[in-house]
Amino acid sequence: MKVGIVGATGAVGRQMLDCLAERKIDCEEIRLFASERSHGTLIPYGNDQLMVDVVKPGCFDGLDFVLGAVSNDLSKQFRPLIEKAGAVYIDNSSAFRLEKDVPLVVPEINGEDSLHHHGTIANPNCSTIITYMAIAPIARLSKLVSLTASTYQAVSGAGMKGIAELSTEVEDVRQGREITPHVFPAQIAYNCIADIGSMTDNGYTTEEMKMLNEGRKIMHLPDLKVTCTCVRVPVFRSHAISACAVFEDRLDLDEVKKAISAFDGDVYDDEVPTPLMTSNQDKVYVGRLRRDLVNDNGIALWCCGDQIRKGAAANAVEIMEYVCKHA
Ligand code: 11C
């Protein structure tokens, strides 16, 4: 298999490369692409080092898959070149997620959808992946009707620059220096910011609307109702979500725990999962399962997952594996 990664030097791009190595994917060739600034950078891969190139005419020729970890604008530029070269593009941007002909896939939930691609497959938003990984096994017991969620999103969701901003601000606070946020809309050190993405007309942010729109598509539930509040928290890695989901039936909590434990990619944890304990691994941890006190058919839970891995890079690599295995 010949694989390319665009955006190879970012947090998600680097993790994609690590995932290829960890999962021992048999790659005959790997080509890394990034901006001019990173041209010539060497990135370790196993016992080798791979050199980062820039995207130029013909650079995708002969590749089977290209994994994308670039902005929406760059993704729109690269997609036609990748498709023309005959490679399957697995894109982590939000540019094409809601397009009818682009499957939006979490392999454990709707892997089948990836087999109906027309050249591009989209990787969902990170909080969306982690939340529905927790909800999907329950939704197999009874139809999911609605979801109310609040996210607690790590700074690395905004890439390397988000990590740098939290580190800098913590030091600035310690030294008594004035804080000037650049990446986040307010100081993130010792703070929480309920403002991720950009504001839309209905008072929800773009990030919050992904939980609704992408959730409907992944779960094949066009009428699913979702209310979401997305919050940035001063955590380096792993997003956490407090979710309350309402189902058609009143479910037995032990049955629900069993279903979550049996679901590929999930761990049910009777302790309280935290971002620290779920960082640097691909599993989604679910805990605090309890009956909703507002709606008889509601279930409340807490889940955590590494958003650079399962929320982005690992999910993309799993999509590639799924397509290879089933095509
Ligand atoms: C964040 N979830 O934590 C965002 C970043 O739709 O894939 C990813 C945005 C997306 O800031």
CSV table of N, CA and C and ligand atoms in Angstrom, one decimal, residues 92-94 97 123-127 153-154 156-158 196 207 210 214 232 239 307, ligand 1:
chain,number,residue,atom,x,y,z
A,92,ASN,N,-9.6,14.9,7.3
A,92,ASN,CA,-10.0,15.3,8.6
A,92,ASN,C,-10.6,16.7,8.8
A,93,SER,N,-10.6,17.4,7.7
A,93,SER,CA,-11.2,18.8,7.7
A,93,SER,C,-12.7,18.7,7.8
A,94,SER,N,-13.4,19.8,8.0
A,94,SER,CA,-14.8,19.8,8.0
A,94,SER,C,-15.4,20.2,6.6
A,97,ARG,N,-17.8,17.2,5.0
A,97,ARG,CA,-18.4,16.2,5.9
A,97,ARG,C,-19.9,16.0,5.6
A,123,ASN,N,-13.6,12.3,7.9
A,123,ASN,CA,-13.4,11.9,9.3
A,123,ASN,C,-14.2,12.9,10.1
A,124,PRO,N,-15.1,12.5,11.0
A,124,PRO,CA,-15.9,13.5,11.7
A,124,PRO,C,-15.1,14.3,12.7
A,125,ASN,N,-15.8,15.3,13.2
A,125,ASN,CA,-15.2,16.2,14.3
A,125,ASN,C,-14.9,15.3,15.5
A,126,CYS,N,-13.8,15.8,16.2
A,126,CYS,CA,-13.3,15.0,17.3
A,126,CYS,C,-14.3,14.7,18.5
A,127,SER,N,-15.0,15.8,18.9
A,127,SER,CA,-15.9,15.6,20.0
A,127,SER,C,-17.1,14.7,19.6
A,153,GLN,N,-13.1,20.4,26.0
A,153,GLN,CA,-12.2,20.1,24.9
A,153,GLN,C,-10.8,20.6,25.2
A,154,ALA,N,-9.9,19.7,25.0
A,154,ALA,CA,-8.4,20.0,25.3
A,154,ALA,C,-7.9,21.0,24.3
A,156,SER,N,-5.2,20.9,22.6
A,156,SER,CA,-4.6,20.4,21.4
A,156,SER,C,-5.6,20.2,20.3
A,157,GLY,N,-6.9,20.3,20.6
A,157,GLY,CA,-7.9,20.3,19.5
A,157,GLY,C,-7.6,21.5,18.5
A,158,ALA,N,-6.9,22.5,19.0
A,158,ALA,CA,-6.6,23.6,18.2
A,158,ALA,C,-5.2,23.5,17.6
A,196,ILE,N,-16.2,27.7,21.0
A,196,ILE,CA,-15.3,27.0,20.1
A,196,ILE,C,-15.9,27.1,18.7
A,207,GLU,N,-18.9,24.5,16.0
A,207,GLU,CA,-18.4,23.3,16.7
A,207,GLU,C,-19.6,22.6,17.3
A,210,LYS,N,-21.9,20.7,14.8
A,210,LYS,CA,-21.3,19.5,14.3
A,210,LYS,C,-21.9,18.3,15.0
A,214,GLU,N,-23.4,16.2,12.1
A,214,GLU,CA,-22.5,15.1,11.8
A,214,GLU,C,-23.1,13.8,12.6
A,232,ARG,N,-13.9,25.0,25.9
A,232,ARG,CA,-12.4,24.7,25.9
A,232,ARG,C,-12.0,24.8,27.3
A,239,HIS,N,-10.4,14.9,24.9
A,239,HIS,CA,-11.7,15.7,25.1
A,239,HIS,C,-12.5,14.8,26.1
A,307,GLN,N,-8.5,13.0,21.6
A,307,GLN,CA,-9.0,13.6,20.3
A,307,GLN,C,-8.0,13.6,19.2
B,1,11C,C1,-11.2,21.7,18.6
B,1,11C,N1,-12.7,20.0,17.7
B,1,11C,O1,-11.0,21.0,19.6
B,1,11C,C2,-11.9,21.2,17.4
B,1,11C,C3,-11.0,21.0,16.3
B,1,11C,O2,-14.3,19.9,13.1
B,1,11C,O3,-12.5,18.7,13.2
B,1,11C,C4,-11.4,20.1,15.2
B,1,11C,C5,-12.5,20.8,14.3
B,1,11C,C6,-13.1,19.7,13.5
B,1,11C,O4,-10.9,22.9,18.5
